[in-house]
PDB file of C-alpha atoms in Angstrom:
ATOM      1  CA  UNK A   1     119.182 102.107  84.590  1.00 89.00           C
ATOM      2  CA  UNK A   2     115.505 102.754  84.702  1.00 97.00           C
ATOM      3  CA  UNK A   3     113.208 100.451  83.000  1.00 98.00           C
ATOM      4  CA  UNK A   4     109.687 101.486  81.206  1.00 97.00           C
ATOM      5  CA  UNK A   5     106.907  99.661  81.540  1.00 98.00           C
ATOM      6  CA  UNK A   6     103.254 100.529  79.684  1.00 98.00           C
ATOM      7  CA  UNK A   7     100.563  97.830  80.672  1.00 98.00           C
ATOM      8  CA  UNK A   8      97.677  97.461  78.108  1.00 97.00           C
ATOM      9  CA  UNK A   9      94.235  96.921  79.132  1.00 97.00           C
ATOM     10  CA  UNK A  10      92.934  97.394  82.934  1.00 98.00           C
ATOM     11  CA  UNK A  11      95.524  96.036  85.698  1.00 98.00           C
ATOM     12  CA  UNK A  12      93.679  94.480  88.756  1.00 98.00           C
ATOM     13  CA  UNK A  13      94.811  97.017  91.847  1.00 97.00           C
ATOM     14  CA  UNK A  14      95.608  94.079  94.412  1.00 96.00           C
ATOM     15  CA  UNK A  15      98.282  92.705  91.534  1.00 98.00           C
ATOM     16  CA  UNK A  16      99.733  95.733  91.164  1.00 98.00           C
ATOM     17  CA  UNK A  17     100.490  96.290  94.791  1.00 97.00           C
ATOM     18  CA  UNK A  18     102.111  92.896  95.182  1.00 97.00           C
ATOM     19  CA  UNK A  19     104.293  93.424  91.928  1.00 98.00           C
ATOM     20  CA  UNK A  20     105.296  96.817  93.432  1.00 97.00           C
ATOM     21  CA  UNK A  21     106.161  95.526  97.020  1.00 97.00           C
ATOM     22  CA  UNK A  22     108.036  92.870  94.872  1.00 98.00           C
ATOM     23  CA  UNK A  23     110.015  94.831  92.547  1.00 98.00           C
ATOM     24  CA  UNK A  24     110.959  97.354  95.524  1.00 98.00           C
ATOM     25  CA  UNK A  25     112.336  94.458  97.458  1.00 98.00           C
ATOM     26  CA  UNK A  26     114.439  93.549  94.651  1.00 98.00           C
ATOM     27  CA  UNK A  27     115.657  97.047  93.925  1.00 98.00           C
ATOM     28  CA  UNK A  28     116.896  97.634  97.515  1.00 97.00           C
ATOM     29  CA  UNK A  29     118.608  93.955  96.893  1.00 97.00           C
ATOM     30  CA  UNK A  30     120.390  95.160  93.828  1.00 97.00           C
ATOM     31  CA  UNK A  31     118.588  92.658  92.180  1.00 98.00           C
ATOM     32  CA  UNK A  32     116.404  95.059  89.621  1.00 98.00           C
ATOM     33  CA  UNK A  33     116.683  98.036  88.083  1.00 98.00           C
ATOM     34  CA  UNK A  34     114.763 100.870  89.033  1.00 98.00           C
ATOM     35  CA  UNK A  35     111.199 100.706  87.230  1.00 98.00           C
ATOM     36  CA  UNK A  36     108.103 103.553  85.883  1.00 98.00           C
ATOM     37  CA  UNK A  37     105.280 101.332  85.382  1.00 98.00           C
ATOM     38  CA  UNK A  38     102.668 103.008  83.378  1.00 98.00           C
ATOM     39  CA  UNK A  39      99.091 101.405  83.420  1.00 98.00           C
ATOM     40  CA  UNK A  40      95.281 101.698  84.592  1.00 98.00           C
ATOM     41  CA  UNK A  41      92.854 100.771  86.831  1.00 98.00           C
ATOM     42  CA  UNK A  42      89.178  99.601  86.851  1.00 98.00           C
ATOM     43  CA  UNK A  43      86.752 102.131  88.672  1.00 98.00           C
ATOM     44  CA  UNK A  44      88.039 101.596  92.272  1.00 97.00           C
ATOM     45  CA  UNK A  45      88.598 103.797  95.260  1.00 96.00           C
ATOM     46  CA  UNK A  46      91.971 103.815  97.539  1.00 94.00           C
ATOM     47  CA  UNK A  47      92.190 104.626 101.221  1.00 92.00           C
ATOM     48  CA  UNK A  48      95.736 106.079 101.836  1.00 89.00           C
ATOM     49  CA  UNK A  49      96.992 105.843 105.739  1.00 89.00           C
ATOM     50  CA  UNK A  50      95.306 109.525 106.101  1.00 87.00           C
ATOM     51  CA  UNK A  51      91.727 108.489 104.853  1.00 89.00           C
ATOM     52  CA  UNK A  52      88.920 109.642 107.247  1.00 90.00           C
ATOM     53  CA  UNK A  53      85.938 107.183 106.757  1.00 91.00           C
ATOM     54  CA  UNK A  54      83.868 110.308 106.615  1.00 91.00           C
ATOM     55  CA  UNK A  55      85.303 111.053 103.006  1.00 91.00           C
ATOM     56  CA  UNK A  56      83.922 107.609 101.668  1.00 94.00           C
ATOM     57  CA  UNK A  57      80.541 109.086 100.347  1.00 92.00           C
ATOM     58  CA  UNK A  58      79.388 106.298  98.600  1.00 94.00           C
ATOM     59  CA  UNK A  59      81.322 103.068  99.656  1.00 92.00           C
ATOM     60  CA  UNK A  60      79.014 100.513  97.509  1.00 94.00           C
ATOM     61  CA  UNK A  61      79.853 102.264  94.235  1.00 95.00           C
ATOM     62  CA  UNK A  62      83.330 100.729  93.498  1.00 97.00           C
ATOM     63  CA  UNK A  63      85.891  98.552  95.078  1.00 96.00           C
ATOM     64  CA  UNK A  64      87.542 100.062  98.396  1.00 96.00           C
ATOM     65  CA  UNK A  65      91.221  99.036  98.680  1.00 95.00           C
ATOM     66  CA  UNK A  66      93.273  99.943 102.040  1.00 92.00           C
ATOM     67  CA  UNK A  67      96.260 101.159 100.581  1.00 92.00           C
ATOM     68  CA  UNK A  68      99.738 102.214 102.627  1.00 85.00           C
ATOM     69  CA  UNK A  69     101.141 104.936 100.643  1.00 87.00           C
ATOM     70  CA  UNK A  70     100.525 108.465 101.866  1.00 82.00           C
ATOM     71  CA  UNK A  71      97.150 110.567 101.779  1.00 83.00           C
ATOM     72  CA  UNK A  72      93.644 109.984 101.728  1.00 87.00           C
ATOM     73  CA  UNK A  73      91.106 108.448  99.603  1.00 91.00           C
ATOM     74  CA  UNK A  74      91.735 108.747  95.751  1.00 91.00           C
ATOM     75  CA  UNK A  75      89.677 107.540  92.462  1.00 95.00           C
ATOM     76  CA  UNK A  76      91.449 105.590  89.997  1.00 97.00           C
ATOM     77  CA  UNK A  77      89.631 104.147  86.668  1.00 98.00           C
ATOM     78  CA  UNK A  78      89.778 103.839  82.547  1.00 98.00           C
ATOM     79  CA  UNK A  79      90.992 107.258  81.413  1.00 98.00           C
ATOM     80  CA  UNK A  80      93.369 107.980  84.196  1.00 98.00           C
ATOM     81  CA  UNK A  81      97.167 107.319  83.758  1.00 98.00           C
ATOM     82  CA  UNK A  82      98.784 105.561  86.879  1.00 98.00           C
ATOM     83  CA  UNK A  83     102.566 105.712  87.369  1.00 98.00           C
ATOM     84  CA  UNK A  84     104.086 103.644  89.279  1.00 98.00           C
ATOM     85  CA  UNK A  85     107.854 105.004  90.405  1.00 98.00           C
ATOM     86  CA  UNK A  86     109.902 102.170  91.989  1.00 98.00           C
ATOM     87  CA  UNK A  87     113.307 104.296  92.324  1.00 98.00           C
ATOM     88  CA  UNK A  88     116.234 104.218  94.802  1.00 98.00           C
ATOM     89  CA  UNK A  89     116.223 106.914  96.561  1.00 98.00           C
ATOM     90  CA  UNK A  90     119.423 105.145  98.359  1.00 96.00           C
ATOM     91  CA  UNK A  91     121.574 106.349  95.228  1.00 95.00           C
ATOM     92  CA  UNK A  92     119.430 109.882  94.527  1.00 96.00           C
ATOM     93  CA  UNK A  93     119.531 111.357  98.072  1.00 94.00           C
ATOM     94  CA  UNK A  94     117.351 109.974 101.207  1.00 95.00           C
ATOM     95  CA  UNK A  95     115.933 113.478 101.158  1.00 97.00           C
ATOM     96  CA  UNK A  96     111.784 112.496 100.865  1.00 95.00           C
ATOM     97  CA  UNK A  97     110.808 116.397 100.499  1.00 93.00           C
ATOM     98  CA  UNK A  98     113.152 116.529  98.132  1.00 95.00           C
ATOM     99  CA  UNK A  99     111.579 113.613  96.045  1.00 96.00           C
ATOM    100  CA  UNK A 100     108.244 114.428  96.218  1.00 94.00           C
ATOM    101  CA  UNK A 101     109.324 117.939  95.100  1.00 95.00           C
ATOM    102  CA  UNK A 102     110.912 116.149  92.213  1.00 96.00           C
ATOM    103  CA  UNK A 103     107.863 114.368  91.309  1.00 97.00           C
ATOM    104  CA  UNK A 104     105.596 117.487  91.244  1.00 96.00           C
ATOM    105  CA  UNK A 105     107.901 119.119  89.194  1.00 97.00           C
ATOM    106  CA  UNK A 106     107.722 116.058  86.923  1.00 98.00           C
ATOM    107  CA  UNK A 107     103.902 116.195  86.869  1.00 98.00           C
ATOM    108  CA  UNK A 108     104.201 120.380  86.222  1.00 98.00           C
ATOM    109  CA  UNK A 109     106.226 119.903  83.525  1.00 98.00           C
ATOM    110  CA  UNK A 110     104.951 116.973  81.731  1.00 98.00           C
ATOM    111  CA  UNK A 111     101.626 119.439  81.442  1.00 98.00           C
ATOM    112  CA  UNK A 112     103.153 121.933  80.425  1.00 98.00           C
ATOM    113  CA  UNK A 113     104.066 120.135  77.283  1.00 97.00           C
ATOM    114  CA  UNK A 114     100.150 120.811  76.356  1.00 97.00           C
ATOM    115  CA  UNK A 115     100.383 124.202  77.916  1.00 97.00           C
ATOM    116  CA  UNK A 116      98.677 123.379  80.868  1.00 97.00           C
ATOM    117  CA  UNK A 117      99.337 125.653  83.798  1.00 97.00           C
ATOM    118  CA  UNK A 118     100.137 123.255  86.875  1.00 97.00           C
ATOM    119  CA  UNK A 119     100.432 124.850  90.254  1.00 96.00           C
ATOM    120  CA  UNK A 120     100.977 123.261  93.825  1.00 93.00           C
ATOM    121  CA  UNK A 121      99.405 124.772  96.668  1.00 90.00           C
ATOM    122  CA  UNK A 122      99.997 124.831 100.213  1.00 83.00           C
ATOM    123  CA  UNK A 123      98.321 122.542 102.645  1.00 78.00           C
ATOM    124  CA  UNK A 124      96.717 120.745  99.298  1.00 80.00           C
ATOM    125  CA  UNK A 125      98.184 117.908  97.681  1.00 80.00           C
ATOM    126  CA  UNK A 126      98.385 117.099  94.132  1.00 89.00           C
ATOM    127  CA  UNK A 127      98.963 119.691  91.190  1.00 95.00           C
ATOM    128  CA  UNK A 128      96.295 121.891  89.921  1.00 96.00           C
ATOM    129  CA  UNK A 129      95.109 124.526  87.730  1.00 96.00           C
ATOM    130  CA  UNK A 130      93.268 127.567  87.500  1.00 94.00           C
ATOM    131  CA  UNK A 131      89.550 127.290  86.362  1.00 93.00           C
ATOM    132  CA  UNK A 132      88.992 130.878  84.656  1.00 90.00           C
ATOM    133  CA  UNK A 133      86.046 129.693  82.912  1.00 89.00           C
ATOM    134  CA  UNK A 134      84.240 128.877  85.905  1.00 90.00           C
ATOM    135  CA  UNK A 135      83.037 131.134  88.762  1.00 88.00           C
ATOM    136  CA  UNK A 136      85.017 132.323  91.631  1.00 87.00           C
ATOM    137  CA  UNK A 137      84.714 131.507  95.208  1.00 81.00           C
ATOM    138  CA  UNK A 138      82.361 133.471  97.672  1.00 78.00           C
ATOM    139  CA  UNK A 139      85.287 134.950  98.940  1.00 79.00           C
ATOM    140  CA  UNK A 140      86.391 136.144  95.286  1.00 83.00           C
ATOM    141  CA  UNK A 141      88.887 133.481  94.858  1.00 85.00           C
ATOM    142  CA  UNK A 142      89.305 131.738  90.959  1.00 89.00           C
ATOM    143  CA  UNK A 143      88.050 128.610  90.660  1.00 89.00           C
ATOM    144  CA  UNK A 144      90.908 125.640  90.962  1.00 92.00           C
ATOM    145  CA  UNK A 145      90.522 122.305  89.735  1.00 94.00           C
ATOM    146  CA  UNK A 146      92.933 119.223  90.891  1.00 94.00           C
ATOM    147  CA  UNK A 147      94.398 117.179  87.827  1.00 97.00           C
ATOM    148  CA  UNK A 148      97.041 115.097  89.228  1.00 96.00           C
ATOM    149  CA  UNK A 149      97.304 113.109  92.427  1.00 93.00           C
ATOM    150  CA  UNK A 150     100.585 112.084  94.220  1.00 93.00           C
ATOM    151  CA  UNK A 151     100.785 109.279  96.764  1.00 92.00           C
ATOM    152  CA  UNK A 152     104.206 107.423  97.341  1.00 94.00           C
ATOM    153  CA  UNK A 153     105.621 104.642 100.012  1.00 95.00           C
ATOM    154  CA  UNK A 154     108.935 104.076 100.805  1.00 96.00           C
ATOM    155  CA  UNK A 155     110.624 100.322 101.615  1.00 95.00           C
ATOM    156  CA  UNK A 156     114.522 100.707 102.371  1.00 96.00           C
ATOM    157  CA  UNK A 157     114.419 103.841 100.965  1.00 97.00           C
ATOM    158  CA  UNK A 158     112.721 102.698  97.584  1.00 98.00           C
ATOM    159  CA  UNK A 159     109.580 104.041  96.488  1.00 98.00           C
ATOM    160  CA  UNK A 160     106.220 102.625  95.327  1.00 97.00           C
ATOM    161  CA  UNK A 161     102.674 103.874  94.524  1.00 96.00           C
ATOM    162  CA  UNK A 162     103.003 107.264  92.908  1.00 96.00           C
ATOM    163  CA  UNK A 163     101.305 109.639  90.593  1.00 97.00           C
ATOM    164  CA  UNK A 164      97.906 109.855  88.733  1.00 97.00           C
ATOM    165  CA  UNK A 165      97.454 112.137  85.962  1.00 98.00           C
ATOM    166  CA  UNK A 166      93.811 112.601  84.860  1.00 98.00           C
ATOM    167  CA  UNK A 167      93.264 112.403  80.710  1.00 98.00           C
ATOM    168  CA  UNK A 168      89.742 111.526  80.149  1.00 98.00           C
ATOM    169  CA  UNK A 169      88.345 109.602  83.058  1.00 97.00           C
ATOM    170  CA  UNK A 170      84.245 109.749  84.267  1.00 97.00           C
ATOM    171  CA  UNK A 171      85.121 112.489  86.258  1.00 96.00           C
ATOM    172  CA  UNK A 172      81.348 111.779  87.850  1.00 95.00           C
ATOM    173  CA  UNK A 173      83.402 109.198  89.541  1.00 95.00           C
ATOM    174  CA  UNK A 174      85.414 110.897  91.626  1.00 94.00           C
ATOM    175  CA  UNK A 175      82.083 111.756  93.710  1.00 92.00           C
ATOM    176  CA  UNK A 176      82.163 108.557  95.641  1.00 93.00           C
ATOM    177  CA  UNK A 177      84.935 110.167  97.646  1.00 92.00           C
ATOM    178  CA  UNK A 178      85.968 113.699  99.015  1.00 85.00           C
ATOM    179  CA  UNK A 179      89.491 113.353  97.143  1.00 75.00           C
ATOM    180  CA  UNK A 180      92.177 113.793  99.406  1.00 59.00           C
ATOM    181  CA  UNK A 181      89.873 115.316 102.004  1.00 57.00           C
ATOM    182  CA  UNK A 182      88.961 118.654 100.520  1.00 64.00           C
ATOM    183  CA  UNK A 183      85.742 119.357  99.643  1.00 63.00           C
ATOM    184  CA  UNK A 184      85.838 123.279  98.268  1.00 61.00           C
ATOM    185  CA  UNK A 185      87.614 122.435  95.077  1.00 77.00           C
ATOM    186  CA  UNK A 186      86.955 120.599  92.095  1.00 88.00           C
ATOM    187  CA  UNK A 187      88.502 117.436  89.559  1.00 93.00           C
ATOM    188  CA  UNK A 188      89.474 117.848  86.167  1.00 96.00           C
ATOM    189  CA  UNK A 189      91.309 116.460  83.129  1.00 97.00           C
ATOM    190  CA  UNK A 190      93.461 117.103  80.081  1.00 98.00           C
ATOM    191  CA  UNK A 191      90.154 116.733  77.758  1.00 97.00           C
ATOM    192  CA  UNK A 192      87.950 118.701  80.623  1.00 96.00           C
ATOM    193  CA  UNK A 193      89.954 121.210  79.951  1.00 96.00           C
ATOM    194  CA  UNK A 194      89.430 121.348  75.893  1.00 95.00           C
ATOM    195  CA  UNK A 195      92.891 119.024  74.614  1.00 96.00           C
ATOM    196  CA  UNK A 196      92.142 116.090  72.621  1.00 94.00           C
ATOM    197  CA  UNK A 197      95.493 114.277  74.410  1.00 96.00           C
ATOM    198  CA  UNK A 198      95.797 111.033  74.008  1.00 97.00           C
ATOM    199  CA  UNK A 199      96.906 108.311  76.543  1.00 97.00           C
ATOM    200  CA  UNK A 200     100.489 107.913  74.413  1.00 97.00           C
ATOM    201  CA  UNK A 201     100.807 111.217  73.749  1.00 98.00           C
ATOM    202  CA  UNK A 202     101.061 111.580  77.905  1.00 98.00           C
ATOM    203  CA  UNK A 203     103.364 109.216  77.701  1.00 98.00           C
ATOM    204  CA  UNK A 204     105.689 110.455  75.558  1.00 98.00           C
ATOM    205  CA  UNK A 205     105.662 113.628  77.498  1.00 98.00           C
ATOM    206  CA  UNK A 206     106.150 111.911  81.144  1.00 98.00           C
ATOM    207  CA  UNK A 207     108.996 109.580  79.526  1.00 97.00           C
ATOM    208  CA  UNK A 208     110.744 113.457  78.354  1.00 97.00           C
ATOM    209  CA  UNK A 209     110.136 115.190  81.556  1.00 98.00           C
ATOM    210  CA  UNK A 210     111.485 112.129  83.573  1.00 97.00           C
ATOM    211  CA  UNK A 211     114.609 112.507  81.873  1.00 94.00           C
ATOM    212  CA  UNK A 212     114.720 116.429  82.806  1.00 94.00           C
ATOM    213  CA  UNK A 213     113.961 116.221  86.212  1.00 96.00           C
ATOM    214  CA  UNK A 214     115.655 112.762  87.745  1.00 95.00           C
ATOM    215  CA  UNK A 215     118.359 111.913  85.486  1.00 84.00           C
TER     216      UNK A 215
END
């Protein structure tokens, strides 16, 4: 059994982390079902275990939360669907690479519901979309923007943290950091790509794609 939970409003980040850690411990003990938790945060930055202080461009803009998840700096805020993934890899195979690949596939399949081609790039975390409507790079490469971030942590082979997908956040808020340490590509969202997608639309697609990838 995988429980699905959707929180309305904006969820405090510290509360979310505490809740995730408690639930992950309960799952590891066999006292709780796995959980997919969908929410939004107030504007904030998180610093993953690989974060470099030089990538925090505007440290006074929003609260900065150290995070034990993998990755570098990320932004969370209204209009972004955060999906916290508490799954038991003891039952799903103790293969971290395969699990991250499943998360990537989940995001890509979800985006496909809206006719968006999400792609993975070697050496770049997250899911990317090619922007043919933007100028090519000086080397002639197509422009690419990031639409989803992925960062997880495992405790006793139970995952927490997870993914975030940009529906309609304030893209200017990403300017206070170098997202995931990448300077030569931008950030986009479903609405920025011209798609009037609601958070509920995305949630439906996420649940349908989850079943396809994980069950």
